[in-house]
Short mmCIF file of C-alpha atoms in Angstrom, two decimals:
data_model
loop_
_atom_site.label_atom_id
_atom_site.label_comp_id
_atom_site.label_asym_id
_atom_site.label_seq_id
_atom_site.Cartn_x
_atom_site.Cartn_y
_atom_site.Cartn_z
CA UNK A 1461 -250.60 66.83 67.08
CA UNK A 1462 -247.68 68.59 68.02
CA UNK A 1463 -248.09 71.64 70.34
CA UNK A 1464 -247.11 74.42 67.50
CA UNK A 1465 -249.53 72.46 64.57
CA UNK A 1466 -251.78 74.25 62.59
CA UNK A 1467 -255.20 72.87 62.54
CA UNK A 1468 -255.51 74.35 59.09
CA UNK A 1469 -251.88 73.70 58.15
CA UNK A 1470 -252.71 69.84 59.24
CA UNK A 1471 -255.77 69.73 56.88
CA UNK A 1472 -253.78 71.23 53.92
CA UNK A 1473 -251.32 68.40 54.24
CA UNK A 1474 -253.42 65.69 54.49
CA UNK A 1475 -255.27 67.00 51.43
CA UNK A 1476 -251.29 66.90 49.53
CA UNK A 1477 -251.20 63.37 50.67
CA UNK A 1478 -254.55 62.20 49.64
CA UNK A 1479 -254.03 64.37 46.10
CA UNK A 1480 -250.52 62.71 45.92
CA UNK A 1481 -251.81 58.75 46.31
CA UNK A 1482 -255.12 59.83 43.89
CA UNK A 1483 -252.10 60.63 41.41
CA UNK A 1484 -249.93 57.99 42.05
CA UNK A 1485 -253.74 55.74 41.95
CA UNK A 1486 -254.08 57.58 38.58
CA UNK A 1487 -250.75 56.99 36.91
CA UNK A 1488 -250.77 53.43 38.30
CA UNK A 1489 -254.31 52.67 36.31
CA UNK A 1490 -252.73 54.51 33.42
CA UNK A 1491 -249.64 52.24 33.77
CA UNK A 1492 -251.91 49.19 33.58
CA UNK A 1493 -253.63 50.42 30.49
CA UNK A 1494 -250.81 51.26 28.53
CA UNK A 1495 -249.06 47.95 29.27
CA UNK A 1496 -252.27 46.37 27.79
CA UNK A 1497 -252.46 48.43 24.78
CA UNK A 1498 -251.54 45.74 22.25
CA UNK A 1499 -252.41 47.25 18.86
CA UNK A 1500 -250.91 44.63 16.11
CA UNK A 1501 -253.29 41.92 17.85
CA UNK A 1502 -256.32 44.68 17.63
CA UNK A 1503 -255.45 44.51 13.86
CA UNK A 1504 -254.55 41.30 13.21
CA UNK A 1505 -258.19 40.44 14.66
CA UNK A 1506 -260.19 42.96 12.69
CA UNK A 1507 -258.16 42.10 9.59
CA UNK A 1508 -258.30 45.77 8.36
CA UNK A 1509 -255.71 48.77 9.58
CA UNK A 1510 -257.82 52.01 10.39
CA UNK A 1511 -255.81 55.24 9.32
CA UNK A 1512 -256.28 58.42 9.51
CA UNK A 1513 -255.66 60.93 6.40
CA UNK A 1514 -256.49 64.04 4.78
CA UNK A 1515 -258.26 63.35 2.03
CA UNK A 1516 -258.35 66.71 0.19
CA UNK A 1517 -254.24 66.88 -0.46
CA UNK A 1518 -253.38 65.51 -3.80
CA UNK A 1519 -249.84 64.01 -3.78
CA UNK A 1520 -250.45 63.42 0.04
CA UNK A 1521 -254.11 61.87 0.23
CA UNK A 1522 -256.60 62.56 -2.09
CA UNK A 1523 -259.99 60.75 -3.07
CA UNK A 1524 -261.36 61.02 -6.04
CA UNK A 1525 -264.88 61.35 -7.68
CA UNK A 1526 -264.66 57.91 -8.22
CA UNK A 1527 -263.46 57.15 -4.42
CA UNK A 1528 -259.93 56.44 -5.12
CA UNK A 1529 -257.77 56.82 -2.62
CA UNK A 1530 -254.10 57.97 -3.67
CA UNK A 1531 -251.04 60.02 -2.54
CA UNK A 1532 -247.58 59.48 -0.04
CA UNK A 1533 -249.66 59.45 2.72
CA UNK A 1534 -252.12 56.95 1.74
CA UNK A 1535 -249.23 54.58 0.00
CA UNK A 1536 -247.43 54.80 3.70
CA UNK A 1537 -251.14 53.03 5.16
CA UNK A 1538 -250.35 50.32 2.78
CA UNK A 1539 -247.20 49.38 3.57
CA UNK A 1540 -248.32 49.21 7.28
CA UNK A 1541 -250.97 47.07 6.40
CA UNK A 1542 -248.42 44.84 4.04
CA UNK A 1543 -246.15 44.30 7.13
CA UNK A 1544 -248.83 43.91 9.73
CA UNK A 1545 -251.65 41.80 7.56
CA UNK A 1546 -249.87 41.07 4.33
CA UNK A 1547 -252.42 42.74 2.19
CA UNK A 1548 -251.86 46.56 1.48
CA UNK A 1549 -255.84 47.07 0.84
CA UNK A 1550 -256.94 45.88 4.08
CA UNK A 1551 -257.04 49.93 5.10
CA UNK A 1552 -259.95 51.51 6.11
CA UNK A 1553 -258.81 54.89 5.35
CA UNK A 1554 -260.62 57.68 7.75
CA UNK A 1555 -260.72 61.33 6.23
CA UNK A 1556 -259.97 63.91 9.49
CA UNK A 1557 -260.12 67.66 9.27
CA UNK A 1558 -257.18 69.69 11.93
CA UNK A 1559 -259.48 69.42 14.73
CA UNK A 1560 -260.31 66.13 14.59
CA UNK A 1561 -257.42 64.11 14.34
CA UNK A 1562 -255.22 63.85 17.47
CA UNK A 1563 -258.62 63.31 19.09
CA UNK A 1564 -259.52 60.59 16.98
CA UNK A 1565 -255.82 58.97 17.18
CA UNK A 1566 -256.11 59.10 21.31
CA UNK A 1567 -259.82 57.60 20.73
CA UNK A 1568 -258.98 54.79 19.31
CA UNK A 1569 -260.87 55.68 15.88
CA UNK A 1570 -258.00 55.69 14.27
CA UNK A 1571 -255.12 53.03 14.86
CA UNK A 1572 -252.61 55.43 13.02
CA UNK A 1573 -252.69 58.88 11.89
CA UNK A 1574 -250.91 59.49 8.32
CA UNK A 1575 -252.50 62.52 8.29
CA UNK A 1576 -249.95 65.30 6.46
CA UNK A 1577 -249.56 66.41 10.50
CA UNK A 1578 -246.74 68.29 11.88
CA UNK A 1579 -244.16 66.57 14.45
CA UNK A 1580 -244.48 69.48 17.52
CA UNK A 1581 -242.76 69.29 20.58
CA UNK A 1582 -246.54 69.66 22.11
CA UNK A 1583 -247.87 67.40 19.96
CA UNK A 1584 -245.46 64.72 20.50
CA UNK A 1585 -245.25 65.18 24.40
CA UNK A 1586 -248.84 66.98 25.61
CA UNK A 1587 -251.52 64.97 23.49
CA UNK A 1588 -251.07 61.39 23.56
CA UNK A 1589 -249.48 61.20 20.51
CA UNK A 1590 -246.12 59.48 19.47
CA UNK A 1591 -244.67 60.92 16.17
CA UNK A 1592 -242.53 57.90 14.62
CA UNK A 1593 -240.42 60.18 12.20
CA UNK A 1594 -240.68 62.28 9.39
CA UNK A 1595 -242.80 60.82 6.33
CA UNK A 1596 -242.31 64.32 4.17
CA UNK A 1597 -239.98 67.78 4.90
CA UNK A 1598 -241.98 70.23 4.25
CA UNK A 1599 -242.66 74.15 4.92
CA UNK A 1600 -245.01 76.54 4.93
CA UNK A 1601 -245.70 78.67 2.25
CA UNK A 1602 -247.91 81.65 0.75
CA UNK A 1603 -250.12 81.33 -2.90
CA UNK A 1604 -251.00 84.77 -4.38
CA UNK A 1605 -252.84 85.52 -7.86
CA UNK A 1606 -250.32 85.69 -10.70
CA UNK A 1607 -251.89 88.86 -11.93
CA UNK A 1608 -250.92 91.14 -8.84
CA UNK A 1609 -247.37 91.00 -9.68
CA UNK A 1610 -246.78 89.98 -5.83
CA UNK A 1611 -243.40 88.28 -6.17
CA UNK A 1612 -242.36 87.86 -2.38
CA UNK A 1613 -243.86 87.58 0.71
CA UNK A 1614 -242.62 90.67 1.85
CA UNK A 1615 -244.59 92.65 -0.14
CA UNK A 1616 -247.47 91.21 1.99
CA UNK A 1617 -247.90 93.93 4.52
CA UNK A 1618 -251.38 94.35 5.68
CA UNK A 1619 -252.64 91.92 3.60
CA UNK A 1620 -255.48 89.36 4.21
CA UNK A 1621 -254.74 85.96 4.12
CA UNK A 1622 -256.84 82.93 4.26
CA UNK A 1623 -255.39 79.90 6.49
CA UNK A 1624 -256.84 76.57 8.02
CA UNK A 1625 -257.82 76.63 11.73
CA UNK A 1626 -256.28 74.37 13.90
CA UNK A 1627 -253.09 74.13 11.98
CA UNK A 1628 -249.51 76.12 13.01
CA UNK A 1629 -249.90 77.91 9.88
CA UNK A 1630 -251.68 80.46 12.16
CA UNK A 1631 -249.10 81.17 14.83
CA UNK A 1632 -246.67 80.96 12.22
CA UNK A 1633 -247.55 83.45 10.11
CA UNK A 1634 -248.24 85.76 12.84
CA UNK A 1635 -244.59 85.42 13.80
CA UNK A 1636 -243.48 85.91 10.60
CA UNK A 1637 -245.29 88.90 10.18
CA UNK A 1638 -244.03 90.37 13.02
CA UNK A 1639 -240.58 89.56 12.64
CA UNK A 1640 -240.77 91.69 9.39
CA UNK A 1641 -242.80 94.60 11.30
CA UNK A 1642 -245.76 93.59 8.87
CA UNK A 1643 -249.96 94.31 9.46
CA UNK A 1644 -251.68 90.99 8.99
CA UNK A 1645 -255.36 90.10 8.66
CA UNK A 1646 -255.94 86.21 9.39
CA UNK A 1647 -259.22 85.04 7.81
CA UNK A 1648 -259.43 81.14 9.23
CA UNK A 1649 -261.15 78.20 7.60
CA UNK A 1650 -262.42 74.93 8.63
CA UNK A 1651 -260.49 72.81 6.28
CA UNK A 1652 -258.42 73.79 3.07
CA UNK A 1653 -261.59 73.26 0.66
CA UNK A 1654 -263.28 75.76 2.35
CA UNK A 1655 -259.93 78.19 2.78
CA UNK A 1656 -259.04 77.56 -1.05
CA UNK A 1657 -262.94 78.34 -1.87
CA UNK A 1658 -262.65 81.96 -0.20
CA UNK A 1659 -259.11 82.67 -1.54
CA UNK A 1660 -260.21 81.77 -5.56
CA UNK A 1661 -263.47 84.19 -4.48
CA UNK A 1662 -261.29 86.97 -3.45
CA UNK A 1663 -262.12 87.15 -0.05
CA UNK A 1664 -258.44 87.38 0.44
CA UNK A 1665 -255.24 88.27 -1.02
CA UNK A 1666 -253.29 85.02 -0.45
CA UNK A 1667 -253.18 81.75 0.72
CA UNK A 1668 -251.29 80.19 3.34
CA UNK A 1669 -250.43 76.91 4.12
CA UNK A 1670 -247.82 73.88 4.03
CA UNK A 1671 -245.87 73.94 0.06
CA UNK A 1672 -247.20 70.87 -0.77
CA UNK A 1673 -250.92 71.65 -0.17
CA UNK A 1674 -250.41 74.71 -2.34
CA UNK A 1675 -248.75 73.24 -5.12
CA UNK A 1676 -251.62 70.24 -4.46
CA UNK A 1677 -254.42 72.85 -4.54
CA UNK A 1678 -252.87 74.62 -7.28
CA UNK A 1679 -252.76 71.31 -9.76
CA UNK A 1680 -256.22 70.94 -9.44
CA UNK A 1681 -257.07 74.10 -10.84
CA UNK A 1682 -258.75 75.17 -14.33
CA UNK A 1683 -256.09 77.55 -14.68
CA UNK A 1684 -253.15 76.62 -12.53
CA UNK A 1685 -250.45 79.35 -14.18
CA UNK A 1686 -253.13 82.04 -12.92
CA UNK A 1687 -251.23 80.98 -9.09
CA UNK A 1688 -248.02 81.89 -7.89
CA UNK A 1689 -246.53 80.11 -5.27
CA UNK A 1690 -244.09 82.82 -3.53
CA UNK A 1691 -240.53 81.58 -3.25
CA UNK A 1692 -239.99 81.69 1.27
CA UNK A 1693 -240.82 78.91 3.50
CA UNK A 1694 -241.09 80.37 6.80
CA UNK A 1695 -241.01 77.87 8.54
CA UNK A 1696 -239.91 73.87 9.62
CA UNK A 1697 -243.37 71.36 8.72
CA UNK A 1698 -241.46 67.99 9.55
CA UNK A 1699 -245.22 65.80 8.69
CA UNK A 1700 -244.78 62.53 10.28
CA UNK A 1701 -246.97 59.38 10.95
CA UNK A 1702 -248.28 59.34 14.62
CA UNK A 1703 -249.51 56.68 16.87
CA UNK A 1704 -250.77 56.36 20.12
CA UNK A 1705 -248.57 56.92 23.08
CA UNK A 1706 -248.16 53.85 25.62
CA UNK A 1707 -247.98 50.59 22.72
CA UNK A 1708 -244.21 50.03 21.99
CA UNK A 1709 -244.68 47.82 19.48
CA UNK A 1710 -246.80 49.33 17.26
CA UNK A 1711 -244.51 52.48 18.11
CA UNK A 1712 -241.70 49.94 16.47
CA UNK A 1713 -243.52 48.66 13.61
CA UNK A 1714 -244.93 52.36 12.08
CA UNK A 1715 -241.22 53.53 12.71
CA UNK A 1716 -239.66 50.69 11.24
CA UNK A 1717 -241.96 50.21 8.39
CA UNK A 1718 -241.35 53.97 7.74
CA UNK A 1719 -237.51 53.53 7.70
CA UNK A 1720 -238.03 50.17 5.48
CA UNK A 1721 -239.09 52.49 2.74
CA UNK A 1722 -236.32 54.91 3.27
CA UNK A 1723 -233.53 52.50 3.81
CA UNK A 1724 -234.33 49.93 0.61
CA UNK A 1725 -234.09 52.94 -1.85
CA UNK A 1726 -230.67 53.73 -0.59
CA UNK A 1727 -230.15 50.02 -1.28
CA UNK A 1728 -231.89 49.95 -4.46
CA UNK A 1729 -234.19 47.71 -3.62
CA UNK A 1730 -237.57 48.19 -5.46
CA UNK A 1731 -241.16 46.88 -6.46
CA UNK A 1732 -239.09 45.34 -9.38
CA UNK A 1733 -236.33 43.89 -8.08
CA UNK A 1734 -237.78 42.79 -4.39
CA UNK A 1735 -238.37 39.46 -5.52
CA UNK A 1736 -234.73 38.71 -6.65
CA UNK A 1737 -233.37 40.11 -3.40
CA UNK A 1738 -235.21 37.90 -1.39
CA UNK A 1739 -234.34 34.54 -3.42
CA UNK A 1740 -230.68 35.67 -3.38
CA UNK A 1741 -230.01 38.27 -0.87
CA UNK A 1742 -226.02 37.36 1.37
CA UNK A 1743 -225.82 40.56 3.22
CA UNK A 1744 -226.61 40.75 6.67
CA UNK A 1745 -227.35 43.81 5.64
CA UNK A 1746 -230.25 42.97 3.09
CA UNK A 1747 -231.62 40.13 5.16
CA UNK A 1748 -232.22 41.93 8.21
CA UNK A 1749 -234.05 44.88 6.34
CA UNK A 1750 -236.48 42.31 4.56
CA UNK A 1751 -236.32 40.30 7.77
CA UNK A 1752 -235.99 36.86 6.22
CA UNK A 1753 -234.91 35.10 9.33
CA UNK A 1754 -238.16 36.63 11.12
CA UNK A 1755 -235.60 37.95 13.82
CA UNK A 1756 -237.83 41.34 14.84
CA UNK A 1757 -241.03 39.78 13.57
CA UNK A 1758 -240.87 37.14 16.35
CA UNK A 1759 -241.01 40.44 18.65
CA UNK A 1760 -243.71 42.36 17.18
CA UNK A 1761 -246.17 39.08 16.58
CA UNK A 1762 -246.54 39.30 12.83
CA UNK A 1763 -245.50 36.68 10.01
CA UNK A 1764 -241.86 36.57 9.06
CA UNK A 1765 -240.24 38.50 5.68
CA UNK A 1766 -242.54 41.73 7.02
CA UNK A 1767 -239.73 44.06 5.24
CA UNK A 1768 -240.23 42.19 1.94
CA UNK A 1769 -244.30 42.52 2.32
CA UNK A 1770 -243.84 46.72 2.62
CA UNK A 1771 -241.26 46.51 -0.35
CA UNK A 1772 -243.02 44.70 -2.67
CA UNK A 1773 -246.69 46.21 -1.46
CA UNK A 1774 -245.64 49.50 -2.41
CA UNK A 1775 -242.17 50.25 -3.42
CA UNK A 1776 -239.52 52.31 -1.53
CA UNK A 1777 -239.34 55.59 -0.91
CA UNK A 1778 -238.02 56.79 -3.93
CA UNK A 1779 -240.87 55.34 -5.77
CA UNK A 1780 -243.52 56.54 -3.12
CA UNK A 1781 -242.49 59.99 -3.64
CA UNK A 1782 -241.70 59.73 -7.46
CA UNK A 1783 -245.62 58.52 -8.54
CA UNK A 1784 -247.16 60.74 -5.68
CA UNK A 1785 -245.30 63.94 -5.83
CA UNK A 1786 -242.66 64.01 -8.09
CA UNK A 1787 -242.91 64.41 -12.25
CA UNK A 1788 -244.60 61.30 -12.84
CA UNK A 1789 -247.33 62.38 -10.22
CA UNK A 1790 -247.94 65.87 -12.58
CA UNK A 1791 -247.30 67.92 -9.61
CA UNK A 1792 -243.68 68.26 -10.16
CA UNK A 1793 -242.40 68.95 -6.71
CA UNK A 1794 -238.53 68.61 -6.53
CA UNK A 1795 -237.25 66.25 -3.96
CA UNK A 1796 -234.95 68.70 -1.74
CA UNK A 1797 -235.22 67.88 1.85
CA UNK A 1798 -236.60 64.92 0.90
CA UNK A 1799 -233.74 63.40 -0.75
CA UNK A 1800 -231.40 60.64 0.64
CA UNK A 1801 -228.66 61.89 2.86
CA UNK A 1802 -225.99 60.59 0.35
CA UNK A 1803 -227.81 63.26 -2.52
CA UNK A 1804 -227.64 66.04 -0.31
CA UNK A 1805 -231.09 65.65 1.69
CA UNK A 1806 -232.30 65.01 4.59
CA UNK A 1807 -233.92 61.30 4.52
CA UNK A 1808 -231.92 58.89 6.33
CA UNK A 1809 -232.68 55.80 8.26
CA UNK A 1810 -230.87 53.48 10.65
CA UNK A 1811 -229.57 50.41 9.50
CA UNK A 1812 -231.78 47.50 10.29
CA UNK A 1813 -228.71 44.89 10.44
#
């Protein structure tokens, strides 16, 4: 000890050194773990992918009284069981309220979470999740009965609105309310069923959440016309597929299955036509998105022609969104943001060549 120490100084630094190897310790262990997270093996073994979903969301995931699963999100777990298992019904498809699903995605309950969930700095960086890309553009919205003559959400000011806990549809509306000097009364729900429920009751004068669980709620209703969905979106709800953080290639096959979609409708490559590509696709270009040579399937450890499996399993993204959203799905929702970057939206993918 040197003659000016600090008995109490000395302990203090110790402690930082002991704290400092118990977190180098800790990130070591973590290190270890992640590098034996090996999640395509984990589902090759069980033969079924487990994904998580909504469940209440037509157009996104939606079960029926006959326990049908359909909807974008639900079509997107099939084409990642297609590339991974070669059969786009091995899913065990795991309905997950707000709360519950970044837990059950870092628990291992869930392999992959599909679940209509916003792509958040926090999210993405804070709570072991890794957000692949953006599955649907969306934004959040406000539903108000037709027969109040409410045409804007400005003329919203100390009204009560019904929202989902655990969503950003709370924080976001209080911002927005602010912005425009505005009184607000939040009323939170569990889940949307339960938010919609109070809303139709009159518990509150509007509803908010994400557009497309509006215009999904508002489809399923006796009398849809009664419902107006008010014409802002305030704000960005980029809802992305999400996997665990710390398994790179099952971080690779999600994303890439995900761009598959988006990059064979710029192609025009379809359930139809799939078939003929393969047997006489030339382009480098073609080949390496259906993966014929089995180039990045020798890396992730699945079967070769994984591109072709998502393809023909479910379509590209054109049809995805076409049968599940668009006219053909009876909610009507116009493609927008969700268009290809060559019509003027923003869905673009890199080129798998």
């Amino acid at each position: 000890m040197t003659p000016f120490a600090n008995p109490g100084t000395l302990e203090r630094s110790q402690g930082f050194r002991v704290a400092a190897m118990l977190g180098a310790l800790l990130l070591l262990l973590g290190a270890v773990g992640i590098a034996g997270a090996d999640t395509i093996q984990d589902v090759r073994e069980r033969g079924t992918l487990k994904c998580g979903v909504n469940g209440e969301v037509p157009g996104l995931s939606y079960r029926d009284e006959d326990g049908r699963w359909s909807g974008l999100d639900v079509d997107f777990c099939r084409a990642v069981a297609a590339a991974v298992l070669d059969d786009p019904d091995a899913v065990e498809l795991v309905a997950l309220t707000p709360e519950e699903r970044l837990g059950a995605l870092r628990g291992g309950a869930v392999d992959v979470l599909a679940r209509n969930t916003t792509w958040t700095g926090q999210r993405d960086i804070a709570e072991g999740a890794s957000f692949v890309g953006v599955l649907y553009y969306d934004g959040q919205g406000f539903m108000v009965p037709r027969k109040t003559d409410t045409l804007s959400t400005l003329a919203l000011n100390g009204a009560k609105v019904c929202a989902i806990s655990g969503t950003t549809s709370i924080d976001n509306a209080k911002r927005y309310f602010t912005r425009h000097r505005m009184a607000l009364e939040l009323i939170l729900h569990p889940d949307l069923a339960a938010a919609a429920e109070a809303y139709l009751a009159g518990k509150c004068d509007a509803l908010t959440t994400d557009r497309s669980q509006l215009h999904a709620l508002r489809s399923t209703l006796e009398q849809p016309a009664a419902q107006r969905i008010l014409p802002e979106v305030i704000s960005k709800e980029p809802l992305g597929p999400a996997v665990r953080d710390g398994d790179a290639r099952w971080f690779d096959l999600v994303r890439w299955t995900l761009f598959t979609l988006i990059e064979a409708e710029e192609l025009g490559i379809e359930t139809g036509n799939v078939a003929a590509a393969k047997n006489r696709a030339e382009s480098d270009r073609v080949r390496a998105l259906l993966d014929l040579e089995g180039t990045t399937a020798s890396v992730l450890g699945i079967e070769p022609a994984w591109g072709y499996r998502v393809i023909r399993a479910v379509g590209n993204y054109g049809e995805l969104f076409e049968r599940n959203l668009g006219p053909a799905s009876g909610l009507d929702i116009k493609r927008g943001l969700n268009a290809l970057w060559s019509a003027g939206g923003l869905m673009y993918a890199p080129p798998a060549r």
